[in-house]
Short mmCIF file of C-alpha atoms and ligand atoms in Angstrom, two decimals:
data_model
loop_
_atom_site.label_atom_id
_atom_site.label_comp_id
_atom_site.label_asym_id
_atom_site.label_seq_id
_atom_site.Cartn_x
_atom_site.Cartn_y
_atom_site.Cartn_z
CA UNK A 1 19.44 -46.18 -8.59
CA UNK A 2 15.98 -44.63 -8.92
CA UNK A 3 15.73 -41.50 -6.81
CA UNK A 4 13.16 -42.52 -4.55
CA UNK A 5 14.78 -45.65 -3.98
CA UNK A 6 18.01 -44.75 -2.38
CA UNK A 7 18.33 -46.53 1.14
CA UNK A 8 16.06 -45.15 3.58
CA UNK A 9 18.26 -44.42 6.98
CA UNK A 10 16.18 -44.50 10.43
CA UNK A 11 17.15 -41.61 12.02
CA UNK A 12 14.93 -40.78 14.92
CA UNK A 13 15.45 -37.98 17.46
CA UNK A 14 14.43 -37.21 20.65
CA UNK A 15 13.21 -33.37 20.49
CA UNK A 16 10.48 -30.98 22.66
CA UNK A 17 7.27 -32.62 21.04
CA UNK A 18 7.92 -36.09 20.73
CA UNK A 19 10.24 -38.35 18.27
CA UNK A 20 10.90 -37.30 14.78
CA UNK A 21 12.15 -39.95 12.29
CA UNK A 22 12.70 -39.65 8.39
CA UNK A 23 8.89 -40.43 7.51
CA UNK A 24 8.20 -37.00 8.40
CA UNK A 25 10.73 -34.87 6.66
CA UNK A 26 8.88 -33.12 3.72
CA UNK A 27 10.44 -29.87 1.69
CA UNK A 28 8.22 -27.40 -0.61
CA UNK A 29 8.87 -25.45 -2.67
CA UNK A 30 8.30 -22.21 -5.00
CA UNK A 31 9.45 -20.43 -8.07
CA UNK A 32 7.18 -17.35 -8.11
CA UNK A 33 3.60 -17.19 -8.56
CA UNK A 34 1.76 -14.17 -11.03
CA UNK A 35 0.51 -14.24 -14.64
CA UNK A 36 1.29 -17.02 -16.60
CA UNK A 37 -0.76 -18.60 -18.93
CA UNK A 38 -1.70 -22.01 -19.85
CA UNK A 39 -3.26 -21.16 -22.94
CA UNK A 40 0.11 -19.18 -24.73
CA UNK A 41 2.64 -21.36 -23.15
CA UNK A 42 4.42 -23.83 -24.86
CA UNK A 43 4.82 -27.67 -23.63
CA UNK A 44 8.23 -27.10 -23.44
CA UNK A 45 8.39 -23.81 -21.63
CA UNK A 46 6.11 -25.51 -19.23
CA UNK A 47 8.53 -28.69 -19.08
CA UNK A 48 11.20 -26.79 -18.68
CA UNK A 49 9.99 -25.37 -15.75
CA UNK A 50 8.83 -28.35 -14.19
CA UNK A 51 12.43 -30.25 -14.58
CA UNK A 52 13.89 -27.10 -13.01
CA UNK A 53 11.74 -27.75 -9.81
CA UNK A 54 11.76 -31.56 -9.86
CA UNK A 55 15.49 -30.42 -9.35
CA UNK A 56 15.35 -28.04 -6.89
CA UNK A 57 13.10 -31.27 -4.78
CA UNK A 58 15.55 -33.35 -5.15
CA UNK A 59 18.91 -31.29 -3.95
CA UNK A 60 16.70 -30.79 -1.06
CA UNK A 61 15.66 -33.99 -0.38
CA UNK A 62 19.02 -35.90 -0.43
CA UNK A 63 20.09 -33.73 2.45
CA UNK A 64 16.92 -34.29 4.34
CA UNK A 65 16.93 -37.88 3.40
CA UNK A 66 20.76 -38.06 5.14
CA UNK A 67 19.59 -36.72 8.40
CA UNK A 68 20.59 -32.87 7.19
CA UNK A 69 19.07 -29.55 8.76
CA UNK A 70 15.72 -28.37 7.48
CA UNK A 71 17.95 -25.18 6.94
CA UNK A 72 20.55 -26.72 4.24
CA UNK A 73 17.71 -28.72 2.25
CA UNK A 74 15.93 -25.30 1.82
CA UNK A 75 18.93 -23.38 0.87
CA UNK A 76 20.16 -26.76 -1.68
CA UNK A 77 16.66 -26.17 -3.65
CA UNK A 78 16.61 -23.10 -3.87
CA UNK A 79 20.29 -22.34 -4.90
CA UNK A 80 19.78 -25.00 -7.61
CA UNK A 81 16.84 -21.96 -8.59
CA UNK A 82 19.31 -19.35 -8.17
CA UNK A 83 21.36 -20.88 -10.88
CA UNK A 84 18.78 -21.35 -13.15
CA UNK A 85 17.73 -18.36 -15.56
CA UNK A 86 14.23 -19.54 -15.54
CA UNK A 87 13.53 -17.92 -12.50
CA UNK A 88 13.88 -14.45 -11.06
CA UNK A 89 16.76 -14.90 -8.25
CA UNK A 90 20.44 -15.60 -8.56
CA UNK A 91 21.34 -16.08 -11.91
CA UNK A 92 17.97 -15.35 -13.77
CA UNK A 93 17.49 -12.26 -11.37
CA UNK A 94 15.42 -9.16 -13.11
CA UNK A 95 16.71 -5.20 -13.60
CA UNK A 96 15.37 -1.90 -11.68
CA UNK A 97 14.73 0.94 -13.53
CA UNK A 98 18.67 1.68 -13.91
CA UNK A 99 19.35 -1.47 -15.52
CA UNK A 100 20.89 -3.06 -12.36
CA UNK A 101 20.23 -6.35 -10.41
CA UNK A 102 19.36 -5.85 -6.35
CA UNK A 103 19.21 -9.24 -5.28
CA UNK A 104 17.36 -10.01 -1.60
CA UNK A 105 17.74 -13.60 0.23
CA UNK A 106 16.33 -14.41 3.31
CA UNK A 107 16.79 -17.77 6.13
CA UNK A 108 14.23 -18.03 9.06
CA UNK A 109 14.05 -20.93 11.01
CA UNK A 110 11.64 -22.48 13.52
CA UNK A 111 14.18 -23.46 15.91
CA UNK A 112 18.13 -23.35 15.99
CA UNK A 113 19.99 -26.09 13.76
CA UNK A 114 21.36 -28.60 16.23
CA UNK A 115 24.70 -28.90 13.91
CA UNK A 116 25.14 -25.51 15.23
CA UNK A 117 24.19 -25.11 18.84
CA UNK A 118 26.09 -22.10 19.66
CA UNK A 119 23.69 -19.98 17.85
CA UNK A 120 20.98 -18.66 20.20
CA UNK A 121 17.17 -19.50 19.74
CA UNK A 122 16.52 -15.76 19.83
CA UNK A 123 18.98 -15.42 16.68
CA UNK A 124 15.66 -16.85 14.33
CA UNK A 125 16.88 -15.78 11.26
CA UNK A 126 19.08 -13.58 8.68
CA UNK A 127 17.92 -11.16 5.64
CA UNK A 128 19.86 -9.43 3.27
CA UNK A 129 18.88 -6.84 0.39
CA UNK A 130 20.49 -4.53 -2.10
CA UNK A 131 23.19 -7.13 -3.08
CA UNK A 132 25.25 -6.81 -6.26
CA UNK A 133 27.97 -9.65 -6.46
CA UNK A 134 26.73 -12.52 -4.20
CA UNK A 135 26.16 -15.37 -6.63
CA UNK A 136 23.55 -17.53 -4.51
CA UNK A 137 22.40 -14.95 -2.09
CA UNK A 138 20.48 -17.74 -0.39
CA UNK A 139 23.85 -18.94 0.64
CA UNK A 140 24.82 -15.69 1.58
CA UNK A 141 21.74 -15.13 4.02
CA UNK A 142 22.73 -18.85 5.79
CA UNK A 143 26.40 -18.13 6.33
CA UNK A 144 25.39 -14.77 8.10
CA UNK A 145 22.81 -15.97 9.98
CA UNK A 146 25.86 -18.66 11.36
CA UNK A 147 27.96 -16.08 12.20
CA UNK A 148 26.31 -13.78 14.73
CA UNK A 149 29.82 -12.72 16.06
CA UNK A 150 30.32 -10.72 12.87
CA UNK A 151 27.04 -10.19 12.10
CA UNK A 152 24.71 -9.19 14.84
CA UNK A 153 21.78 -8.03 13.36
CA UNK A 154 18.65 -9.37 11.71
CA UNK A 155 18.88 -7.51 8.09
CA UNK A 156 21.61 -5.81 6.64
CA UNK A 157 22.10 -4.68 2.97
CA UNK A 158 24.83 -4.32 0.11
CA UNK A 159 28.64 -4.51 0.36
CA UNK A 160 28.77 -4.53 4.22
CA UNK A 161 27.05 -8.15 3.90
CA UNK A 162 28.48 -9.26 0.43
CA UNK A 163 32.54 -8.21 2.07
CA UNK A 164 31.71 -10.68 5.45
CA UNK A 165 30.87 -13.40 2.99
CA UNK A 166 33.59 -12.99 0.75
CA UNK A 167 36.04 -13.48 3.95
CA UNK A 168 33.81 -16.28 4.73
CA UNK A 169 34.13 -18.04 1.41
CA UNK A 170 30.72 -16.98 -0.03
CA UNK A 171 31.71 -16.43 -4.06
CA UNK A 172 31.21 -12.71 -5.43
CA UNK A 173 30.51 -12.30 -9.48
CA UNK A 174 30.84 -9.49 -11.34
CA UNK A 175 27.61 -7.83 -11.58
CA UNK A 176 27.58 -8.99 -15.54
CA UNK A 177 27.40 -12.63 -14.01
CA UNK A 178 23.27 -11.53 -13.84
CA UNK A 179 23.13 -9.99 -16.99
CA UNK A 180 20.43 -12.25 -19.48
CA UNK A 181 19.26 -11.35 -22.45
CA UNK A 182 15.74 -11.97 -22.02
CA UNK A 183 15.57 -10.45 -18.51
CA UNK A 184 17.05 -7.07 -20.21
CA UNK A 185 14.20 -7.49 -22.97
CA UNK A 186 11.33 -7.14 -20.61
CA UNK A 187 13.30 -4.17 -18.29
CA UNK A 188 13.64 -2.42 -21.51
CA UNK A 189 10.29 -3.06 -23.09
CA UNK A 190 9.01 -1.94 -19.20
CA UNK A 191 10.11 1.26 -19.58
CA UNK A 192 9.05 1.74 -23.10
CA UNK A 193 12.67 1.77 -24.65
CA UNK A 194 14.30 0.13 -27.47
CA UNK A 195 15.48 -3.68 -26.88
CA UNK A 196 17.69 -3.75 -29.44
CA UNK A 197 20.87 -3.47 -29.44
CA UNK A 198 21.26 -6.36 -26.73
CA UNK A 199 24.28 -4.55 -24.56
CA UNK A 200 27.54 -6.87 -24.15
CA UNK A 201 27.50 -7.02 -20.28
CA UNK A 202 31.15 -7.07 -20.20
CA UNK A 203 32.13 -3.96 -22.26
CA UNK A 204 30.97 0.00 -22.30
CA UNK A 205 27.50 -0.41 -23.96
CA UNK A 206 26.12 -1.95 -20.93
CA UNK A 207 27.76 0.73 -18.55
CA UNK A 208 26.35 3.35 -21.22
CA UNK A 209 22.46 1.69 -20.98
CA UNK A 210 23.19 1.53 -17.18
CA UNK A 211 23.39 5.35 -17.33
CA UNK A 212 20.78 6.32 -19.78
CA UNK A 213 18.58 3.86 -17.88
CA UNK A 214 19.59 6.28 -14.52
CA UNK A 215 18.55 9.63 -16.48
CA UNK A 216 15.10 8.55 -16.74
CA UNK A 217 13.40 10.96 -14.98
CA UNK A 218 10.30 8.58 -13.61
CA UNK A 219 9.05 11.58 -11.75
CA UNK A 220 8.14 13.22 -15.11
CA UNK A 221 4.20 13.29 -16.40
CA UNK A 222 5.19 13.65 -19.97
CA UNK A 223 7.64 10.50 -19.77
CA UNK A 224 5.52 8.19 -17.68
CA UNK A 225 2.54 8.90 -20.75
CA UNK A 226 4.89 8.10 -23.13
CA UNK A 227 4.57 4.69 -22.42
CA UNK A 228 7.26 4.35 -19.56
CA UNK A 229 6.53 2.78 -16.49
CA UNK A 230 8.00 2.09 -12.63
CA UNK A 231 7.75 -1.56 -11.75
CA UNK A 232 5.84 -3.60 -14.00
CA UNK A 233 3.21 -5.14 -11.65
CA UNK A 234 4.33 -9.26 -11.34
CA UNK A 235 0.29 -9.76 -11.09
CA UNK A 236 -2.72 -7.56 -12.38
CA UNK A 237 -3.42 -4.82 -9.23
CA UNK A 238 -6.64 -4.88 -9.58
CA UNK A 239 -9.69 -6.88 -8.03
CA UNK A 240 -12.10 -6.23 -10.58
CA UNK A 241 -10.24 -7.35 -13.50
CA UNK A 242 -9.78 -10.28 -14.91
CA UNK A 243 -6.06 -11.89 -15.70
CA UNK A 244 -4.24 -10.81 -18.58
CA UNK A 245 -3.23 -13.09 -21.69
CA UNK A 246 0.60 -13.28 -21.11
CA UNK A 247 3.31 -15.76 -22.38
CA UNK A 248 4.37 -17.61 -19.89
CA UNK A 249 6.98 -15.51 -17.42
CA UNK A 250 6.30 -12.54 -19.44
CA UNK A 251 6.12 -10.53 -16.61
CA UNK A 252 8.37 -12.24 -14.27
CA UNK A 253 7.88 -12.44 -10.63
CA UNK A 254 9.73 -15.95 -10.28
CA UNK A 255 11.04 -15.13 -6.67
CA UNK A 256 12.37 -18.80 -5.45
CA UNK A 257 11.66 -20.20 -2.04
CA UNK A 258 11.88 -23.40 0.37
CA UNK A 259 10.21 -24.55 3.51
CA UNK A 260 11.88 -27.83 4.63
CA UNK A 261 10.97 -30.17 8.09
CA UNK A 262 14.26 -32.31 9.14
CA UNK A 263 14.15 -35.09 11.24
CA UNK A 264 14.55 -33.34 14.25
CA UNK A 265 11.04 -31.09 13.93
CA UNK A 266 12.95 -28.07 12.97
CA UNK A 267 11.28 -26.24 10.22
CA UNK A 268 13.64 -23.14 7.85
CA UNK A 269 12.02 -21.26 5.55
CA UNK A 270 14.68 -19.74 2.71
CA UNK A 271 13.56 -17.26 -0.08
CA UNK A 272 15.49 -15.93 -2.62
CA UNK A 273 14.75 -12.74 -5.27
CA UNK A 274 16.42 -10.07 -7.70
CA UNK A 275 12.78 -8.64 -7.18
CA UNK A 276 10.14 -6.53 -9.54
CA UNK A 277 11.36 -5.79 -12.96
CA UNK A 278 11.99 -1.91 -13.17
CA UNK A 279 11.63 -1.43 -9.68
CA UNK A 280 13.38 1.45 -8.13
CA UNK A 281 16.66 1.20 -7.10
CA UNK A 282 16.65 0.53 -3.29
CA UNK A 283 13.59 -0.43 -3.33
CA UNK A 284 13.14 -3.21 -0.86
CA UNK A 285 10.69 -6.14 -0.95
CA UNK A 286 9.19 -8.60 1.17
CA UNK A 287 11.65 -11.41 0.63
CA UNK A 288 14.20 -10.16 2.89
CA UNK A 289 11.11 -8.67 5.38
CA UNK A 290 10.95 -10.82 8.51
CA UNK A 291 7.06 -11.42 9.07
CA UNK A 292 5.84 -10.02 5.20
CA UNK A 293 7.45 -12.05 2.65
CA UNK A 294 9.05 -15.25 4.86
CA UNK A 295 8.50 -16.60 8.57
CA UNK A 296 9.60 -19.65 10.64
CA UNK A 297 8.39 -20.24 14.36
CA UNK A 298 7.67 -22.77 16.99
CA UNK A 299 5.83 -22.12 19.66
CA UNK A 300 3.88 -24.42 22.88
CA UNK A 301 0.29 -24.64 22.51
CA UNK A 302 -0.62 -24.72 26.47
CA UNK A 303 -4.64 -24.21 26.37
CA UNK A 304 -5.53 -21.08 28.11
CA UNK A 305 -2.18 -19.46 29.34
CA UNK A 306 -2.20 -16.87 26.63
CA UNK A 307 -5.70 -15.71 28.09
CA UNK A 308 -3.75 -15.13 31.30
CA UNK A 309 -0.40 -14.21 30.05
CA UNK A 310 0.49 -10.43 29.87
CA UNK A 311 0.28 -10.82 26.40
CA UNK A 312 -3.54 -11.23 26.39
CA UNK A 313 -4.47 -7.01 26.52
CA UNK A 314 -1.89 -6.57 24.03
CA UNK A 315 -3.86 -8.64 21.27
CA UNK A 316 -6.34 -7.00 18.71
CA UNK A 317 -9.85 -7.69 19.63
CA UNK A 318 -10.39 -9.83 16.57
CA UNK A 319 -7.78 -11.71 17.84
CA UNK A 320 -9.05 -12.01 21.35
CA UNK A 321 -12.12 -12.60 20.04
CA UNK A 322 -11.31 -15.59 17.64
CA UNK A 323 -9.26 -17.07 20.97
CA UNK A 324 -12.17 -17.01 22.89
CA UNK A 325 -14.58 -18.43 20.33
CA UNK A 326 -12.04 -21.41 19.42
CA UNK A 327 -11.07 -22.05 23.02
CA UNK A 328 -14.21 -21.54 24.75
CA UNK A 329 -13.35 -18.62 27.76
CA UNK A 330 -13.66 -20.69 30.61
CA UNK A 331 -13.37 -25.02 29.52
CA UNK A 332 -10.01 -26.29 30.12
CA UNK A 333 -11.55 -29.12 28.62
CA UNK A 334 -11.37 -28.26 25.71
CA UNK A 335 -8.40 -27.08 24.96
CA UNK A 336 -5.26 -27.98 23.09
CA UNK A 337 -3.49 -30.73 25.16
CA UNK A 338 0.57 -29.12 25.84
CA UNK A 339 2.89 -29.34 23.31
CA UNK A 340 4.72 -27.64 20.46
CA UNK A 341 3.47 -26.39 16.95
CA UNK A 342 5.98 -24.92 14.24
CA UNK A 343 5.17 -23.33 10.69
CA UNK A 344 7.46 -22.26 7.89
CA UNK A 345 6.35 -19.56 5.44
CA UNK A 346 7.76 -18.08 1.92
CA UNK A 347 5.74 -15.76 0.04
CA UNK A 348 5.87 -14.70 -3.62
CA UNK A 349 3.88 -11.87 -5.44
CA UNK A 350 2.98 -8.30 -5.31
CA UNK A 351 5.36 -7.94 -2.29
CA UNK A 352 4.19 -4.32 -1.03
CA UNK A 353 1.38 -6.17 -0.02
CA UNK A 354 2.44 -8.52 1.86
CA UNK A 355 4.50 -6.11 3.64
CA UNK A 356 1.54 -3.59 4.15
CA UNK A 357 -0.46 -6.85 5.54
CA UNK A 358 2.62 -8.75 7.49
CA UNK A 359 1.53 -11.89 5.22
CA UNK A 360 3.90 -14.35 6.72
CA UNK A 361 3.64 -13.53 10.52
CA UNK A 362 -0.20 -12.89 9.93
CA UNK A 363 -0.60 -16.32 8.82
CA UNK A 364 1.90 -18.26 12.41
CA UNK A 365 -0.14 -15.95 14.04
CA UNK A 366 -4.08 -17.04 13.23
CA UNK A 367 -2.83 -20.37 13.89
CA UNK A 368 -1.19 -20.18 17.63
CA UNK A 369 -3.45 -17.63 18.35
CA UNK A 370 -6.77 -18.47 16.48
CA UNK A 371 -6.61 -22.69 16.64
CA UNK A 372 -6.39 -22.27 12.60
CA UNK A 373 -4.81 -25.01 10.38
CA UNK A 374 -1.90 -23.95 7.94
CA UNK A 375 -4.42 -24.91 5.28
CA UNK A 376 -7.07 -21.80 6.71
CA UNK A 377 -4.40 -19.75 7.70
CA UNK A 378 -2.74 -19.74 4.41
CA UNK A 379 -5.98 -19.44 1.98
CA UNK A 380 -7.24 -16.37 4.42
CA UNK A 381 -4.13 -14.59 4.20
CA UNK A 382 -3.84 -14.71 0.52
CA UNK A 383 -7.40 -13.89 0.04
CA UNK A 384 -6.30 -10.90 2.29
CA UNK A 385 -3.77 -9.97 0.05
CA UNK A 386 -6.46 -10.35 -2.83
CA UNK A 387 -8.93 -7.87 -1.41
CA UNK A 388 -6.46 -4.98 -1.49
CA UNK A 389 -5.87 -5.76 -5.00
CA UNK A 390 -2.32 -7.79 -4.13
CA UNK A 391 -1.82 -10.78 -6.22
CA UNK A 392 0.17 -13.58 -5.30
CA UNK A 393 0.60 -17.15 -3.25
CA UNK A 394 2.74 -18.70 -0.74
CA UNK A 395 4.22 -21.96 0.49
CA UNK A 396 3.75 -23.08 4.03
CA UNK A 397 4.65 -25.71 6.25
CA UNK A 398 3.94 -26.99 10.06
CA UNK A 399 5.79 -29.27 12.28
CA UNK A 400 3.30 -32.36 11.31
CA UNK A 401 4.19 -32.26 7.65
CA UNK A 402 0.64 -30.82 6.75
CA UNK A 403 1.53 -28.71 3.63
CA UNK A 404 -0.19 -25.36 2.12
CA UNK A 405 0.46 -23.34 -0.97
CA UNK A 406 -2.96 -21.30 -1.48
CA UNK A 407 -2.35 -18.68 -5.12
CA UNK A 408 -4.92 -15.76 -5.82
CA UNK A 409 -3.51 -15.67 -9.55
CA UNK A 410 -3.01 -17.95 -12.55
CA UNK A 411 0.28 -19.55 -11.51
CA UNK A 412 2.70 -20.22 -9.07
CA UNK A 413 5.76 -22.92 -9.51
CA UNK A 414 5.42 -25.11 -7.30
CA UNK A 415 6.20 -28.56 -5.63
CA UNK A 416 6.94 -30.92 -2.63
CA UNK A 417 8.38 -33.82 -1.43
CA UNK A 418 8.19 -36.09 0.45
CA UNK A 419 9.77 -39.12 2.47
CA UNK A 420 8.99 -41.39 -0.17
CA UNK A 421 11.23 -38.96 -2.30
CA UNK A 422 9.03 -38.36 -5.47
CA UNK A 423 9.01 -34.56 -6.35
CA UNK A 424 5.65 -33.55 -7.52
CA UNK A 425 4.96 -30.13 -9.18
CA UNK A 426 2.81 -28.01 -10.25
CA UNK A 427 2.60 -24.70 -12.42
CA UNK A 428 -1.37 -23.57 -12.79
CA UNK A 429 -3.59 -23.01 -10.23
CA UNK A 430 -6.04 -25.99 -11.36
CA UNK A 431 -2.95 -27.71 -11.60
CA UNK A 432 -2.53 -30.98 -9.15
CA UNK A 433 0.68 -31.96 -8.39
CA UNK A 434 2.57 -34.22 -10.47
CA UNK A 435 5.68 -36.49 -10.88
CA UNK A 436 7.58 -35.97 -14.00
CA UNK A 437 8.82 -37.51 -16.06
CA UNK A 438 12.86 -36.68 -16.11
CA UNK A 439 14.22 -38.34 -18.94
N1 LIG B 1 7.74 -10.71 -3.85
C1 LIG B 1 8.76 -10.27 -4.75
C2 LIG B 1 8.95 -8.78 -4.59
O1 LIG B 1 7.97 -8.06 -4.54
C3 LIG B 1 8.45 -10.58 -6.19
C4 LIG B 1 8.09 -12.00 -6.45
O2 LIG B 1 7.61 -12.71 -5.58
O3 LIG B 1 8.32 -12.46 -7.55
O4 LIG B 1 10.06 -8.35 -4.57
#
């Protein structure tokens, strides 16, 4: 049976803005946006690609299609990513400077999954960072975020995280399960060292690269103009220039995320990354950054209450400002009737900017508080990351199925689907989204 065809099941629920039914659910998705080129890539690097996301679409979408939580279609695409070398989370996950993977995941969603009502509405969401053994980290982030009894916190890090999940059935690798030969390449040629020989990740030589790797001193003038470098930039810093000539995935960023809308309105944004080649160790990106690198909300659009609400003096006077010229200070008339709005975010790029410029909760934000569509919101924020020289795109969602997934750079992987179930994807940024062929 042809994908799309499988039986369509009627499942419509009452929730807080109306009835949902399975004509709405929609999932997109991501696989990292920077550098790549169209020009230097081959049609079957490109293919390959495509395939992998067509994928991803489609383990989402049968657990939409049955009825599932926005939060399980998200995390099914995007560990079907994680297992894919192609891109830079999970399996295919890059090295920091010491030759190590530090693998971030991240769940948020817009309301609480009603196959788990237990969990409270204020719970939102679960990140994790600095973790070594967690196979689909993704998976990791969504059992923690179930389990606030063990877990009550929003972001926790390393072995703490990676021990409640192994008691929980999450599966641990040996930190060798990451190692891939052409991820090693480009941390080695990073930091100006020899690629060759490729280490065996199970035996000493690795452990013995691992170390040298650590002795770099990065702090040292004489080393850093001898060619090595800290993280290699997943997008070209600066605003002036134009984009660099690179195979495609040379430089990877290929962070992975998801932003799904179930049948009941609920929208989850997942995100998954092993972060910037030849980052520092620790160093901790947006992915697993409530607000910079990933967001989920729902909130009631009722007209003029926030103008009354305590909240009001609180606001930034651009903010208030923008309120007042969208709503009009005084005309009940013409605002918003009641009801409820949701967005889903996941972010991919140069993520110190988007934490320096709260990229995700900027963009819920400008639309509860500034009447702005995903569509405006989205482009304006990444334009904001594009004027402090941050280069990148991300994927967003609200509770109407009106989709968004705005780049400032050559390429981002990319794709939705819909209820008709026909993944369409995308890798350039003239690119229009496409069904592929999959046979
Ligand atoms: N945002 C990720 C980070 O900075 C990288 C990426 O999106 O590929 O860790």
């Amino acid at each position: 049976m042809n994908f799309s065809e499988k039986k369509s099941v009627t499942l419509a629920t009452r929730s807080g803005d109306g009835v949902h039914d399975d004509n709405n659910i929609v999932l997109v998705i991501h696989g990292g946006a920077g550098t790549m080129s169209k020009e230097t890539s081959t049609p079957a690097q490109r293919r390959a690609y495509k395939v992998a996301l067509s994928n991803a679409l489609k383990a989402g979408y049968a657990v939409l299609h049955d009825g599932g939580e926005a939060m399980d279609a998200a995390v099914a695409a995007v560990s079907v990513m994680e297992d894919n070398p192609l891109f830079n989370a999970g399996k295919g996950a890059v090295f920091n400077t010491a030759g190590k993977n530090e693998l971030e995941a991240s769940v948020m969603l817009s309301k609480s999954p009603s196959s788990h009502p237990a969990i409270p509405e204020s719970r939102r969401g679960a990140a994790l960072t600095l973790l070594t053994r967690t196979r689909n980290p993704s998976k990791l982030a969504r059992t923690i975020y179930l389990h606030p009894e063990l877990v009550d916190h929003a972001f926790i890090s390393g072995s703490t995280a990676e021990k409640i999940g192994e008691r929980l059935g999450e599966e641990l690798v040996d930190p060798s399960y990451f190692f891939t030969e052409q991820r090693w390449r480009e941390h080695r040629r990073g930091l100006g060292l020899p690629e060759e020989p490729i280490p065996n990740p199970t035996n000493g030589d690795y452990s013995e690269s691992r170390r040298s790797a650590d002795l770099i001193d990065l702090r040292d003038p004489e080393h850093q103009s001898n060619g090595v470098r800290t993280a290699v930039p997943s997008c070209v810093s600066n605003k002036n220039s134009g984009y660099p000539d690179l195979p495609l995935d040379s430089f990877p960023t290929g962070t992975v995320g998801a932003v799904a809308l179930d049948v009941r309105g609920c929208i989850a944004a997942v995100t998954s990354t092993g972060g910037r080649t030849n980052k520092l160790p620790g160093r901790i990106g947006d992915t697993p950054l409530m607000g910079a690198g990933f967001w989920a909300e729902e909130w009631e659009h009722n007209g003029g209450d926030l103008r009354r609400s305590g909240q009001w003096m609180l606001l930034p006077s651009w903010l208030r400002e923008m309120w007042d010229r969208f709503h009009g200070q005084s005309s009940d008339a013409t605002r918003e009737k009641t009801g409820k709005s949701a967005v889903g975010v996941s972010g991919t790029g140069d993520g110190d900017y988007f934490i320096r410029q709260s990229t995700a909760s900027t963009l819920a934000r400008r639309m509860q508080l500034a009447g702005e569509s995903v569509e405006e919101a989205s482009k304006q924020v990444v334009q904001d990351l594009f004027s402090d020289g941050g280069i990148g795109g991300v994927i967003a969602l609200d509770n109407r199925g009106n989709v968004a997934m705005p780049l400032n750079c050559p390429g981002m992987y990319r794709g939705v689907v819909r209820a008709d179930g026909i993944p369409k994807v995308a890798i350039f940024d003239d690119d229009v989204l496409e069904e592929i062929d999959n046979d």
